[in-house]
Amino acid sequence: MAEGWSRRQFIERLGLAGLAAAVPLTLRGTKRGQENSPDLPKIEIGNYPKPDRPITAVVCGYGGRGGYYGWMAGQIPEEWQIVGVAEPIGYRRDAAIKLHKIAPENTFTTWEHVFNRPKFADAIVVSTQDAMHTGPTLKAIEMGYDVLLEKPIAQSWRECEAILKAAQKNKSIVGVCHVLRYAPYFMMMREVIRSGMIGDVVSVQHLEPVEHHHFSHSYVRGPWGNKRKSNPVILSKSCHDLDILAYIIGKPITRVSAFGDLSWFRKENAPKGAPMFCSEGCPVEKTCPYYAQDFYVHKRKWDTHHIITPDRSDPSILRELEKGQYGRCVYHCDNDVCDHMVTNLEFGGGATASLQVEAMFAEGGRRTRVFCQKGHIEGDMTVMQVVQFEPGKVHVWDGRKANVDLSGHGGGDMRLVRDFCQAVSKRDANLLTSSLSNSMESHRAGFLAEESRLQGGQPRGVRRA
Ligand SMILES: NC(=O)c1ccc[n+]([C@@H]2O[C@H](COP(=O)([O-])OP(=O)(O)OC[C@H]3O[C@@H](n4cnc5c(N)ncnc54)[C@H](O)[C@@H]3O)[C@@H](O)[C@H]2O)c1
């Protein structure tokens, strides 16, 4: 991450390391340090052949994600190189130029300018905010680039279809950053299901507890709080969840229905006398979990990356908070996305799943239960138990014992980039684990879920065999 922290770093800085380590103990019967079961299927991780030459890319939007893809170039220089940048914020653009030694002619203040030049790289990374995905992606495809596209694909189903159509017409390789597909934990979950050791999936219960600090930063004060500026939360946050459910179940999503609302982060719930900005003398500043000056500086509850100032010192951040976007009272923002949403999904063949996206929880990390014909799986993104009803066996997979790197979305981020490099170098979109075409399923379901929610939970979609 450009200036950010990993989730683990946050937890450690907050003194919550004990909490993180304790997570797996919530899985009944799983002992700390237990060795991984040899009876679980084997998963292939990280065996990507090196391309003949590094794949070169231009990053459009050198923010949190763009900077992270930039950082990866230093980790896998024989596979991935950044040769251009488009970024309006000076200090971010300068950081990219310095790190990647980008030539002045390959440096731009906005994505449109990249395409005024003839094609000069293999790929474009589209890591601008959600509302700015369609423009650069369509233009990149038109100019013959391959594209590494941040999720969600776009802000409407129609735009998603337009991007797919253009990519098919131009034979572009478009990877969508559904990083969970590359996380060893979900790879193992999928392999257990595919192996048949516990039969077919009957149903799934999946929880995405966004965590209240994270939610208040990203989905209240931040870039994903307002549907018009980004997307409904079922897409902006949980296209990952819809995608991973479709991936592990391995069947198309046929119908969806959803309920949800914005219950807590609204003006009616503002404490009496709470001003628009925390800096204006809030009567509850000592007890409010979201009091901006503590949240970002004194107690450092969340990363300050999205707060724009070249001077990253505490006094400078505090100045920005006085009247800036992230200094706003969380009950007086322009947010309108749900802070809780329940989506029910039906899959081809009859399997079902429920997906809950929840703001109000003290600790992030997806929890999943998969109910199968002859057993079940229960996991918390670090540890997974696989139970076979007969002969009553419990198999354990613990990511910390699996000798794999779990940093960056459970280890998914780096594999995503390597997978993309491989597909581009071999000119074969079918090599992608997270391609544009197979990402359409989750997006269709997401847009239908929002439609259903707005229509009082009416099922949407078409029942297929
Ligand atoms: N795959 C994942 O797990 C994951 C995680 C977080 C975010 N995301 C997605 O990645 C995208 C970026 O998120 P982020 O947190 O990095 O946001 P960010 O705000 O940190 O980065 C976006 C960057 O785009 C730049 N930008 C704005 N206008 C531009 C223009 N005209 N041309 C070029 N650049 C421009 C901004 O200045 C900013 O630096 C979002 O769509 C988000 O949903 C994906």
Coordinates of C-alpha atoms in Angstrom, one line a residue, residues 107-425:
T107 CA 3.5 10.9 -16.9
F108 CA 0.0 12.3 -16.9
T109 CA -2.4 14.2 -14.6
T110 CA -5.5 12.5 -15.9
W111 CA -6.3 9.1 -17.5
E112 CA -7.6 10.7 -20.7
H113 CA -4.1 12.0 -21.6
V114 CA -2.6 8.5 -21.6
F115 CA -4.6 7.8 -24.7
N116 CA -3.4 10.8 -26.6
R117 CA -0.2 8.9 -27.1
P118 CA 0.1 5.8 -29.2
K119 CA 0.1 2.6 -27.2
F120 CA 3.3 2.3 -25.2
A121 CA 2.8 -0.5 -22.7
D122 CA 1.1 -3.9 -22.5
A123 CA -1.6 -3.1 -20.0
I124 CA -3.5 -0.4 -18.2
V125 CA -4.3 -0.7 -14.5
V126 CA -7.7 1.0 -13.9
S127 CA -7.5 1.8 -10.2
T128 CA -9.4 5.0 -10.2
Q129 CA -12.6 5.3 -8.0
D130 CA -15.7 3.3 -8.9
A131 CA -17.3 6.1 -10.9
M132 CA -14.2 6.3 -13.1
H133 CA -13.8 2.8 -14.3
T134 CA -15.8 2.6 -17.5
G135 CA -14.2 5.5 -19.3
P136 CA -10.5 4.4 -19.0
T137 CA -11.4 0.7 -19.5
L138 CA -13.3 1.3 -22.8
K139 CA -10.6 3.6 -24.1
A140 CA -7.8 1.2 -23.1
I141 CA -9.6 -1.7 -24.9
E142 CA -10.1 0.5 -28.0
M143 CA -6.4 1.3 -28.1
G144 CA -5.4 -2.4 -27.9
Y145 CA -4.3 -2.5 -24.3
D146 CA -5.0 -5.4 -21.9
V147 CA -6.6 -4.2 -18.6
L148 CA -6.3 -5.0 -15.0
L149 CA -9.5 -3.5 -13.7
E150 CA -10.3 -2.8 -10.1
K151 CA -13.7 -4.1 -8.8
P152 CA -16.5 -3.3 -9.1
I153 CA -16.4 -3.4 -12.9
A154 CA -18.7 -0.4 -13.3
Q155 CA -21.7 1.5 -11.9
S156 CA -24.4 -0.2 -13.9
W157 CA -25.2 -3.5 -15.6
R158 CA -25.4 -1.7 -18.9
E159 CA -21.8 -0.4 -18.5
C160 CA -20.6 -3.9 -17.5
E161 CA -22.1 -5.3 -20.7
A162 CA -20.5 -2.6 -22.8
I163 CA -17.1 -3.4 -21.4
L164 CA -17.5 -7.1 -22.0
K165 CA -18.7 -6.5 -25.5
A166 CA -15.7 -4.2 -26.3
A167 CA -13.2 -6.7 -24.7
Q168 CA -14.6 -9.6 -26.8
K169 CA -14.6 -7.6 -30.0
N170 CA -11.0 -6.4 -29.5
K171 CA -9.8 -9.7 -27.9
S172 CA -8.5 -7.8 -24.9
I173 CA -7.4 -9.6 -21.8
V174 CA -9.3 -8.0 -18.9
G175 CA -8.6 -9.2 -15.4
V176 CA -11.0 -8.1 -12.6
C177 CA -9.5 -7.7 -9.2
H178 CA -11.6 -10.3 -7.3
V179 CA -8.6 -11.1 -5.2
L180 CA -10.4 -13.6 -2.9
R181 CA -10.3 -16.1 -5.8
Y182 CA -6.5 -16.1 -5.3
A183 CA -6.5 -16.4 -1.5
P184 CA -5.3 -19.9 -0.4
Y185 CA -8.1 -20.1 2.2
F186 CA -10.9 -19.8 -0.5
M187 CA -8.8 -21.9 -2.9
M188 CA -8.9 -24.7 -0.3
M189 CA -12.6 -24.2 0.4
R190 CA -13.3 -24.6 -3.3
E191 CA -11.1 -27.6 -3.7
V192 CA -12.8 -29.4 -0.8
I193 CA -16.1 -28.9 -2.5
R194 CA -14.8 -29.9 -5.9
S195 CA -13.2 -33.0 -4.5
G196 CA -16.6 -34.4 -3.4
M197 CA -15.3 -35.4 0.0
I198 CA -18.4 -33.9 1.6
G199 CA -20.8 -34.1 -1.4
D200 CA -22.5 -31.3 -3.2
V201 CA -23.3 -27.9 -1.7
V202 CA -26.8 -27.7 -0.3
S203 CA -26.5 -24.2 1.2
V204 CA -24.1 -21.5 2.4
Q205 CA -24.2 -18.9 5.1
H206 CA -21.7 -16.1 4.5
L207 CA -21.1 -13.1 6.7
E208 CA -19.0 -10.1 5.7
P209 CA -18.6 -8.1 8.9
V210 CA -17.2 -4.9 7.5
E211 CA -16.3 -3.7 11.0
H212 CA -17.6 -0.4 12.4
H213 CA -14.4 1.7 12.1
H214 CA -13.8 0.5 8.6
F215 CA -17.4 1.1 7.7
S216 CA -17.4 4.7 9.1
H217 CA -14.2 5.5 7.2
S218 CA -15.1 4.0 3.8
Y219 CA -18.9 3.8 3.6
V220 CA -19.9 6.9 5.6
R221 CA -17.2 9.6 5.4
G222 CA -15.3 8.1 2.5
P223 CA -15.5 7.3 -1.2
W224 CA -18.0 4.5 -1.0
G225 CA -20.6 6.2 1.2
N226 CA -22.8 7.5 -1.6
K227 CA -24.4 5.3 -4.2
R228 CA -24.3 7.9 -6.9
K229 CA -20.6 8.6 -6.4
S230 CA -19.7 4.9 -6.1
N231 CA -22.1 1.9 -6.0
P232 CA -24.6 0.2 -3.6
V233 CA -22.7 -1.6 -0.8
I234 CA -23.6 -5.0 -2.3
L235 CA -21.3 -4.1 -5.2
S236 CA -18.7 -1.7 -3.8
K237 CA -18.0 -4.1 -0.9
S238 CA -19.6 -7.3 -1.6
C239 CA -19.1 -8.0 -5.3
H240 CA -16.1 -9.9 -3.7
D241 CA -18.6 -12.0 -1.7
L242 CA -21.0 -12.6 -4.5
D243 CA -18.1 -13.6 -6.7
I244 CA -16.5 -16.0 -4.2
L245 CA -19.9 -17.7 -3.5
A246 CA -20.5 -18.3 -7.2
Y247 CA -16.9 -19.5 -7.6
I248 CA -16.9 -22.0 -4.7
I249 CA -20.4 -23.3 -5.5
G250 CA -19.6 -23.4 -9.2
K251 CA -23.1 -22.8 -10.4
P252 CA -24.8 -19.7 -11.9
I253 CA -26.8 -17.5 -9.7
T254 CA -30.4 -17.8 -10.8
R255 CA -32.5 -15.6 -8.4
V256 CA -31.8 -13.1 -5.6
S257 CA -33.9 -11.2 -3.1
A258 CA -32.6 -8.7 -0.6
F259 CA -33.5 -6.5 2.3
G260 CA -31.4 -3.8 3.9
D261 CA -31.2 -0.2 5.0
L262 CA -29.1 2.6 6.4
S263 CA -30.1 2.4 10.1
W264 CA -27.4 3.9 12.2
F265 CA -25.2 6.5 10.4
R266 CA -28.0 9.0 9.8
K267 CA -28.7 12.5 11.2
E268 CA -31.6 11.3 13.4
N269 CA -29.0 9.4 15.4
A270 CA -26.6 12.3 15.9
P271 CA -25.9 12.9 19.6
K272 CA -27.6 16.1 20.9
G273 CA -25.6 19.1 19.9
A274 CA -23.2 17.3 17.6
P275 CA -21.8 19.8 15.1
M276 CA -21.2 19.1 11.4
F277 CA -17.4 18.7 12.0
C278 CA -15.9 17.0 15.0
S279 CA -13.4 19.9 15.4
E280 CA -16.3 22.3 16.2
G281 CA -16.5 21.3 19.8
C282 CA -18.6 18.1 20.0
P283 CA -20.2 17.4 23.4
V284 CA -19.5 13.7 23.0
E285 CA -16.0 13.8 21.7
K286 CA -14.6 11.9 24.6
T287 CA -16.9 8.9 24.1
C288 CA -17.7 8.8 20.4
P289 CA -15.9 6.0 18.6
Y290 CA -15.7 8.1 15.5
Y291 CA -14.4 11.4 16.9
A292 CA -12.2 12.3 13.9
Q293 CA -9.2 13.7 15.7
D294 CA -8.8 10.5 17.8
F295 CA -9.9 8.2 15.0
Y296 CA -7.2 9.3 12.6
V297 CA -4.5 10.8 14.7
H298 CA -4.5 10.4 18.5
K299 CA -5.7 6.9 18.6
R300 CA -5.0 6.0 15.0
K301 CA -8.0 3.7 14.5
W302 CA -7.8 3.8 10.7
D303 CA -5.4 4.6 7.9
T304 CA -5.1 8.3 6.8
H305 CA -4.2 7.5 3.2
H306 CA -7.5 8.9 1.8
I307 CA -6.9 12.3 3.5
I308 CA -5.3 14.3 0.8
T309 CA -2.3 16.4 1.9
P310 CA 1.3 16.2 0.8
D311 CA 2.5 16.7 4.4
R312 CA 1.7 13.4 6.1
S313 CA 2.6 14.6 9.6
D314 CA 0.0 14.5 12.4
P315 CA -0.4 18.4 12.6
S316 CA -1.0 18.5 8.9
I317 CA -3.6 15.7 9.0
L318 CA -5.3 17.4 12.0
R319 CA -5.5 20.6 9.9
E320 CA -7.2 18.7 7.1
L321 CA -9.7 17.2 9.5
E322 CA -10.9 20.6 10.7
K323 CA -13.2 21.2 7.7
G324 CA -12.4 18.3 5.5
Q325 CA -14.3 15.2 4.3
Y326 CA -12.9 12.9 7.0
G327 CA -13.5 15.4 9.8
R328 CA -17.3 15.3 9.3
C329 CA -19.5 14.0 12.0
V330 CA -20.5 10.4 10.9
Y331 CA -24.2 11.3 11.5
H332 CA -24.0 14.4 9.3
C333 CA -22.6 13.0 6.0
D334 CA -24.0 12.6 2.5
N335 CA -23.9 8.8 2.9
D336 CA -26.8 6.7 1.7
V337 CA -25.5 3.2 1.3
C338 CA -26.9 0.4 3.5
D339 CA -25.1 -0.3 6.8
H340 CA -26.8 -3.7 6.9
M341 CA -28.0 -5.8 4.0
V342 CA -29.2 -9.4 3.7
T343 CA -29.2 -11.0 0.3
N344 CA -30.6 -14.5 -0.5
L345 CA -29.3 -16.3 -3.5
E346 CA -30.5 -19.3 -5.4
F347 CA -28.1 -21.2 -7.7
G348 CA -28.6 -23.4 -10.7
G349 CA -29.3 -26.9 -9.3
G350 CA -31.1 -25.6 -6.3
A351 CA -28.3 -24.7 -3.8
T352 CA -29.0 -21.5 -1.8
A353 CA -26.9 -19.0 0.0
S354 CA -27.4 -16.1 2.4
L355 CA -25.0 -13.2 2.4
Q356 CA -25.0 -10.6 5.2
V357 CA -23.0 -7.4 4.9
E358 CA -22.8 -5.8 8.3
A359 CA -21.3 -2.5 9.5
M360 CA -21.9 -3.0 13.2
F361 CA -19.2 -5.4 14.4
A362 CA -16.0 -4.9 16.2
E363 CA -13.8 -7.1 14.1
G364 CA -13.5 -7.7 10.3
G365 CA -12.9 -11.0 8.5
R366 CA -15.4 -13.0 6.5
R367 CA -17.1 -16.0 8.2
T368 CA -18.5 -18.8 6.0
R369 CA -20.4 -22.0 6.7
V370 CA -20.9 -24.4 3.8
F371 CA -23.6 -27.1 4.3
C372 CA -23.1 -30.1 2.1
Q373 CA -24.7 -33.5 1.5
K374 CA -22.2 -35.4 3.6
G375 CA -20.6 -32.8 5.8
H376 CA -19.9 -29.2 6.4
I377 CA -17.2 -26.5 6.2
E378 CA -16.8 -23.7 8.7
G379 CA -14.2 -21.0 8.4
D380 CA -13.1 -17.5 9.4
M381 CA -10.6 -16.7 6.6
T382 CA -7.7 -18.0 8.7
V383 CA -8.8 -21.4 9.9
M384 CA -11.2 -23.8 8.3
Q385 CA -12.8 -27.0 9.7
V386 CA -14.0 -29.6 7.3
V387 CA -16.4 -32.1 9.0
Q388 CA -17.3 -35.4 7.4
F389 CA -20.5 -36.8 9.0
E390 CA -19.2 -40.3 8.4
P391 CA -16.9 -41.5 9.8
G392 CA -17.2 -38.4 11.9
K393 CA -13.9 -36.9 11.0
V394 CA -12.8 -33.3 11.5
H395 CA -10.1 -32.0 9.1
V396 CA -8.4 -28.7 9.9
W397 CA -6.8 -26.2 7.6
D398 CA -4.9 -23.3 9.3
G399 CA -3.5 -20.7 7.0
R400 CA -0.7 -19.9 9.5
K401 CA 0.5 -23.5 9.3
A402 CA 0.1 -23.8 5.5
N403 CA 3.4 -22.1 4.8
V404 CA 1.8 -19.5 2.5
D405 CA 1.9 -15.7 2.5
L406 CA -1.5 -14.5 3.7
S407 CA -0.8 -10.8 3.5
G408 CA -2.9 -8.7 1.1
H409 CA -6.4 -10.1 1.0
G410 CA -5.4 -13.4 2.5
G411 CA -2.5 -13.8 0.0
G412 CA -4.7 -13.0 -3.0
D413 CA -3.3 -9.7 -4.2
M414 CA 0.1 -10.9 -5.4
R415 CA -1.3 -14.0 -7.1
L416 CA -3.8 -11.9 -8.9
V417 CA -1.1 -9.8 -10.6
R418 CA 1.0 -12.9 -11.4
D419 CA -2.0 -14.6 -12.9
F420 CA -2.7 -11.5 -15.0
C421 CA 1.0 -11.3 -16.2
Q422 CA 0.8 -15.0 -17.2
A423 CA -2.4 -14.5 -19.2
V424 CA -1.1 -11.4 -21.0
S425 CA 2.2 -13.0 -21.8

